[in-house]
PDB file of C-alpha atoms in Angstrom:
ATOM      1  CA  UNK A  30     179.471  75.844  86.878  1.00 66.00           C
ATOM      2  CA  UNK A  31     177.244  76.929  84.036  1.00 90.00           C
ATOM      3  CA  UNK A  32     177.479  80.079  81.997  1.00 94.00           C
ATOM      4  CA  UNK A  33     174.514  81.506  80.139  1.00 96.00           C
ATOM      5  CA  UNK A  34     173.346  84.277  77.854  1.00 97.00           C
ATOM      6  CA  UNK A  35     170.054  85.641  79.138  1.00 97.00           C
ATOM      7  CA  UNK A  36     167.323  88.112  78.285  1.00 97.00           C
ATOM      8  CA  UNK A  37     166.108  90.454  81.032  1.00 97.00           C
ATOM      9  CA  UNK A  38     162.649  91.946  81.456  1.00 97.00           C
ATOM     10  CA  UNK A  39     161.610  95.568  81.712  1.00 97.00           C
ATOM     11  CA  UNK A  40     160.888  96.905  85.208  1.00 96.00           C
ATOM     12  CA  UNK A  41     157.084  96.418  85.204  1.00 97.00           C
ATOM     13  CA  UNK A  42     157.338  92.816  83.989  1.00 97.00           C
ATOM     14  CA  UNK A  43     160.206  92.080  86.384  1.00 96.00           C
ATOM     15  CA  UNK A  44     158.096  93.461  89.259  1.00 96.00           C
ATOM     16  CA  UNK A  45     155.105  91.295  88.340  1.00 96.00           C
ATOM     17  CA  UNK A  46     157.259  88.163  88.180  1.00 97.00           C
ATOM     18  CA  UNK A  47     158.881  88.999  91.519  1.00 96.00           C
ATOM     19  CA  UNK A  48     155.379  89.347  92.977  1.00 95.00           C
ATOM     20  CA  UNK A  49     154.750  85.731  91.889  1.00 96.00           C
ATOM     21  CA  UNK A  50     158.003  84.737  93.637  1.00 95.00           C
ATOM     22  CA  UNK A  51     156.818  86.458  96.840  1.00 95.00           C
ATOM     23  CA  UNK A  52     153.393  84.811  96.682  1.00 96.00           C
ATOM     24  CA  UNK A  53     155.039  81.393  96.445  1.00 96.00           C
ATOM     25  CA  UNK A  54     157.336  82.153  99.394  1.00 96.00           C
ATOM     26  CA  UNK A  55     154.429  83.548 101.440  1.00 96.00           C
ATOM     27  CA  UNK A  56     152.589  80.258 100.862  1.00 96.00           C
ATOM     28  CA  UNK A  57     155.620  78.322 102.167  1.00 96.00           C
ATOM     29  CA  UNK A  58     156.505  77.032  98.712  1.00 96.00           C
ATOM     30  CA  UNK A  59     159.845  76.968  96.885  1.00 95.00           C
ATOM     31  CA  UNK A  60     160.566  80.330  95.267  1.00 94.00           C
ATOM     32  CA  UNK A  61     163.327  82.104  93.403  1.00 85.00           C
ATOM     33  CA  UNK A  62     162.870  84.922  95.939  1.00 84.00           C
ATOM     34  CA  UNK A  63     164.875  82.765  98.364  1.00 79.00           C
ATOM     35  CA  UNK A  64     167.998  83.015  96.211  1.00 76.00           C
ATOM     36  CA  UNK A  65     170.124  85.573  98.032  1.00 74.00           C
ATOM     37  CA  UNK A  66     172.165  87.229  95.306  1.00 73.00           C
ATOM     38  CA  UNK A  67     172.235  90.745  93.914  1.00 71.00           C
ATOM     39  CA  UNK A  68     172.155  89.222  90.420  1.00 77.00           C
ATOM     40  CA  UNK A  69     169.054  87.070  91.033  1.00 86.00           C
ATOM     41  CA  UNK A  70     166.344  88.342  88.715  1.00 92.00           C
ATOM     42  CA  UNK A  71     163.679  86.966  86.399  1.00 96.00           C
ATOM     43  CA  UNK A  72     165.259  86.107  83.048  1.00 96.00           C
ATOM     44  CA  UNK A  73     164.965  83.947  79.944  1.00 98.00           C
ATOM     45  CA  UNK A  74     168.027  81.794  79.223  1.00 97.00           C
ATOM     46  CA  UNK A  75     168.884  81.849  75.521  1.00 97.00           C
ATOM     47  CA  UNK A  76     172.016  79.714  75.740  1.00 97.00           C
ATOM     48  CA  UNK A  77     173.671  77.645  78.455  1.00 96.00           C
ATOM     49  CA  UNK A  78     177.112  76.044  78.334  1.00 95.00           C
ATOM     50  CA  UNK A  79     179.780  74.811  80.712  1.00 94.00           C
ATOM     51  CA  UNK A  80     181.836  77.863  79.748  1.00 94.00           C
ATOM     52  CA  UNK A  81     181.238  80.919  77.550  1.00 95.00           C
ATOM     53  CA  UNK A  82     184.368  82.937  76.897  1.00 92.00           C
ATOM     54  CA  UNK A  83     184.040  86.683  77.503  1.00 91.00           C
ATOM     55  CA  UNK A  84     184.854  87.211  73.798  1.00 93.00           C
ATOM     56  CA  UNK A  85     181.250  86.130  73.168  1.00 95.00           C
ATOM     57  CA  UNK A  86     180.031  89.270  74.919  1.00 95.00           C
ATOM     58  CA  UNK A  87     181.037  91.582  72.051  1.00 95.00           C
ATOM     59  CA  UNK A  88     179.476  89.224  69.511  1.00 95.00           C
ATOM     60  CA  UNK A  89     176.195  89.089  71.448  1.00 96.00           C
ATOM     61  CA  UNK A  90     176.215  92.871  71.954  1.00 94.00           C
ATOM     62  CA  UNK A  91     175.948  93.238  68.184  1.00 95.00           C
ATOM     63  CA  UNK A  92     172.423  91.796  68.478  1.00 96.00           C
ATOM     64  CA  UNK A  93     171.192  94.476  70.878  1.00 96.00           C
ATOM     65  CA  UNK A  94     169.460  96.361  68.070  1.00 95.00           C
ATOM     66  CA  UNK A  95     166.853  93.545  68.140  1.00 96.00           C
ATOM     67  CA  UNK A  96     165.661  94.732  71.556  1.00 97.00           C
ATOM     68  CA  UNK A  97     163.246  95.427  73.018  1.00 97.00           C
ATOM     69  CA  UNK A  98     161.065  92.426  72.188  1.00 97.00           C
ATOM     70  CA  UNK A  99     157.430  92.391  73.162  1.00 96.00           C
ATOM     71  CA  UNK A 100     156.484  89.076  74.638  1.00 93.00           C
ATOM     72  CA  UNK A 101     153.886  87.035  76.435  1.00 97.00           C
ATOM     73  CA  UNK A 102     154.542  85.244  79.696  1.00 97.00           C
ATOM     74  CA  UNK A 103     152.120  82.365  79.351  1.00 96.00           C
ATOM     75  CA  UNK A 104     151.066  79.141  80.994  1.00 95.00           C
ATOM     76  CA  UNK A 105     152.800  77.557  83.970  1.00 96.00           C
ATOM     77  CA  UNK A 106     154.984  74.530  83.248  1.00 95.00           C
ATOM     78  CA  UNK A 107     156.937  71.932  85.159  1.00 95.00           C
ATOM     79  CA  UNK A 108     160.339  70.478  84.355  1.00 94.00           C
ATOM     80  CA  UNK A 109     161.677  67.411  86.116  1.00 93.00           C
ATOM     81  CA  UNK A 110     160.775  63.930  87.250  1.00 87.00           C
ATOM     82  CA  UNK A 111     160.931  63.587  91.041  1.00 86.00           C
ATOM     83  CA  UNK A 112     161.488  67.173  92.032  1.00 93.00           C
ATOM     84  CA  UNK A 113     160.151  69.879  89.784  1.00 96.00           C
ATOM     85  CA  UNK A 114     161.058  73.325  88.523  1.00 95.00           C
ATOM     86  CA  UNK A 115     157.995  75.547  88.263  1.00 96.00           C
ATOM     87  CA  UNK A 116     158.263  78.038  85.419  1.00 97.00           C
ATOM     88  CA  UNK A 117     156.133  80.090  83.079  1.00 97.00           C
ATOM     89  CA  UNK A 118     156.281  79.635  79.350  1.00 97.00           C
ATOM     90  CA  UNK A 119     157.513  82.530  77.256  1.00 98.00           C
ATOM     91  CA  UNK A 120     155.505  82.397  74.038  1.00 96.00           C
ATOM     92  CA  UNK A 121     158.003  81.810  71.238  1.00 94.00           C
ATOM     93  CA  UNK A 122     157.426  84.598  68.712  1.00 96.00           C
ATOM     94  CA  UNK A 123     159.280  84.543  65.374  1.00 97.00           C
ATOM     95  CA  UNK A 124     161.479  87.449  66.586  1.00 97.00           C
ATOM     96  CA  UNK A 125     162.382  85.621  69.808  1.00 97.00           C
ATOM     97  CA  UNK A 126     163.209  82.410  67.947  1.00 97.00           C
ATOM     98  CA  UNK A 127     165.368  84.326  65.454  1.00 97.00           C
ATOM     99  CA  UNK A 128     167.272  86.076  68.269  1.00 98.00           C
ATOM    100  CA  UNK A 129     167.779  82.741  70.016  1.00 97.00           C
ATOM    101  CA  UNK A 130     169.233  81.161  66.856  1.00 97.00           C
ATOM    102  CA  UNK A 131     171.491  84.163  66.218  1.00 97.00           C
ATOM    103  CA  UNK A 132     172.821  84.144  69.802  1.00 97.00           C
ATOM    104  CA  UNK A 133     173.775  80.496  69.302  1.00 96.00           C
ATOM    105  CA  UNK A 134     175.449  81.257  65.974  1.00 96.00           C
ATOM    106  CA  UNK A 135     177.586  84.136  67.279  1.00 96.00           C
ATOM    107  CA  UNK A 136     178.502  82.315  70.499  1.00 96.00           C
ATOM    108  CA  UNK A 137     179.394  78.948  68.931  1.00 95.00           C
ATOM    109  CA  UNK A 138     183.154  79.691  68.633  1.00 95.00           C
ATOM    110  CA  UNK A 139     183.261  80.822  72.275  1.00 95.00           C
ATOM    111  CA  UNK A 140     181.639  77.806  73.995  1.00 94.00           C
ATOM    112  CA  UNK A 141     183.346  74.978  75.818  1.00 87.00           C
ATOM    113  CA  UNK A 142     182.429  72.241  75.118  1.00 87.00           C
ATOM    114  CA  UNK A 143     179.253  73.392  73.347  1.00 86.00           C
ATOM    115  CA  UNK A 144     175.697  74.453  74.146  1.00 91.00           C
ATOM    116  CA  UNK A 145     173.666  72.509  76.670  1.00 91.00           C
ATOM    117  CA  UNK A 146     171.315  70.349  74.595  1.00 91.00           C
ATOM    118  CA  UNK A 147     168.178  71.819  76.193  1.00 91.00           C
ATOM    119  CA  UNK A 148     169.174  75.343  75.088  1.00 94.00           C
ATOM    120  CA  UNK A 149     169.966  74.491  71.452  1.00 94.00           C
ATOM    121  CA  UNK A 150     167.705  75.730  68.644  1.00 95.00           C
ATOM    122  CA  UNK A 151     164.978  73.179  68.041  1.00 94.00           C
ATOM    123  CA  UNK A 152     165.220  71.851  71.621  1.00 95.00           C
ATOM    124  CA  UNK A 153     164.674  75.038  73.624  1.00 96.00           C
ATOM    125  CA  UNK A 154     161.616  75.853  75.707  1.00 96.00           C
ATOM    126  CA  UNK A 155     161.677  79.581  76.490  1.00 98.00           C
ATOM    127  CA  UNK A 156     160.620  80.103  80.095  1.00 97.00           C
ATOM    128  CA  UNK A 157     161.133  82.101  83.270  1.00 97.00           C
ATOM    129  CA  UNK A 158     161.729  80.110  86.462  1.00 96.00           C
ATOM    130  CA  UNK A 159     159.532  80.748  89.497  1.00 96.00           C
ATOM    131  CA  UNK A 160     160.954  78.149  91.863  1.00 96.00           C
ATOM    132  CA  UNK A 161     162.928  74.905  92.117  1.00 95.00           C
ATOM    133  CA  UNK A 162     162.601  71.627  94.014  1.00 95.00           C
ATOM    134  CA  UNK A 163     158.796  71.422  94.093  1.00 95.00           C
ATOM    135  CA  UNK A 164     157.102  68.170  95.025  1.00 94.00           C
ATOM    136  CA  UNK A 165     154.067  67.217  92.928  1.00 92.00           C
ATOM    137  CA  UNK A 166     151.799  68.281  95.798  1.00 94.00           C
ATOM    138  CA  UNK A 167     153.556  71.661  96.139  1.00 96.00           C
ATOM    139  CA  UNK A 168     153.285  72.264  92.392  1.00 93.00           C
ATOM    140  CA  UNK A 169     149.522  71.815  92.660  1.00 93.00           C
ATOM    141  CA  UNK A 170     149.349  74.203  95.622  1.00 95.00           C
ATOM    142  CA  UNK A 171     151.295  76.812  93.641  1.00 95.00           C
ATOM    143  CA  UNK A 172     148.421  77.138  91.188  1.00 92.00           C
ATOM    144  CA  UNK A 173     146.180  78.437  93.968  1.00 92.00           C
ATOM    145  CA  UNK A 174     148.869  80.413  95.774  1.00 93.00           C
ATOM    146  CA  UNK A 175     149.633  82.476  92.663  1.00 93.00           C
ATOM    147  CA  UNK A 176     146.374  83.426  90.927  1.00 90.00           C
ATOM    148  CA  UNK A 177     148.273  85.181  88.100  1.00 88.00           C
ATOM    149  CA  UNK A 178     149.504  81.795  86.845  1.00 90.00           C
ATOM    150  CA  UNK A 179     146.143  81.431  85.120  1.00 88.00           C
ATOM    151  CA  UNK A 180     146.497  84.663  83.146  1.00 93.00           C
ATOM    152  CA  UNK A 181     148.905  85.637  80.398  1.00 96.00           C
ATOM    153  CA  UNK A 182     151.175  88.566  81.143  1.00 95.00           C
ATOM    154  CA  UNK A 183     152.270  90.909  78.374  1.00 96.00           C
ATOM    155  CA  UNK A 184     155.778  92.178  78.908  1.00 95.00           C
ATOM    156  CA  UNK A 185     159.010  93.274  77.289  1.00 97.00           C
ATOM    157  CA  UNK A 186     162.450  91.753  77.041  1.00 97.00           C
ATOM    158  CA  UNK A 187     164.838  94.679  77.069  1.00 97.00           C
ATOM    159  CA  UNK A 188     168.418  93.657  77.892  1.00 96.00           C
ATOM    160  CA  UNK A 189     171.003  90.896  77.526  1.00 97.00           C
ATOM    161  CA  UNK A 190     173.481  89.592  80.062  1.00 96.00           C
ATOM    162  CA  UNK A 191     176.194  86.960  80.288  1.00 95.00           C
ATOM    163  CA  UNK A 192     175.907  85.054  83.573  1.00 92.00           C
ATOM    164  CA  UNK A 193     179.259  83.633  84.692  1.00 89.00           C
ATOM    165  CA  UNK A 194     178.414  80.814  87.073  1.00 84.00           C
ATOM    166  CA  UNK A 195     182.090  80.230  87.927  1.00 84.00           C
ATOM    167  CA  UNK A 196     182.541  83.733  89.335  1.00 85.00           C
ATOM    168  CA  UNK A 197     178.819  84.169  90.169  1.00 85.00           C
ATOM    169  CA  UNK A 198     178.716  87.530  88.380  1.00 87.00           C
ATOM    170  CA  UNK A 199     176.727  89.020  85.566  1.00 89.00           C
ATOM    171  CA  UNK A 200     178.099  90.986  82.658  1.00 90.00           C
ATOM    172  CA  UNK A 201     175.376  93.303  81.379  1.00 90.00           C
ATOM    173  CA  UNK A 202     175.722  93.477  77.628  1.00 90.00           C
ATOM    174  CA  UNK A 203     173.284  96.316  77.140  1.00 85.00           C
ATOM    175  CA  UNK A 204     169.723  97.079  76.279  1.00 77.00           C
ATOM    176  CA  UNK A 205     167.179  99.686  77.197  1.00 67.00           C
TER     177      UNK A 205
END
């Protein structure tokens, strides 16, 4: 399974993103709201790897003084070829890009085998996932089902976590 280091949103931003999840589900579309896990929450993945040793947690925790980060949840985007992931862009501010690079630097000795290429500095698209396995037709319907997709959302990134996909648990590293 995959491990990741992720940023979490403040409560108001989290609630607005969950409302988008519900609107998708209410329209009969794929939605992250269907993931039944206590750790399922809107987040921004900073780093993904096959394995991140727990020793990385202390190194990442040293970066907590960089939080909170103000941010903009922007335009909708699609990843994929036949089946799509619907997400919203997180506008890449200089502070967010610097935190991303520093997380990679401090985690590098603790990754096996290394970072996933799509999460590496210079190849990363900061985003928050709304749903997975959309057809092209469903992706088009999502734009009408969730009116907020046409408007930027100002929010805050306030905490860091290490997601352990092997154990399916989160390790909260701190934040406000």
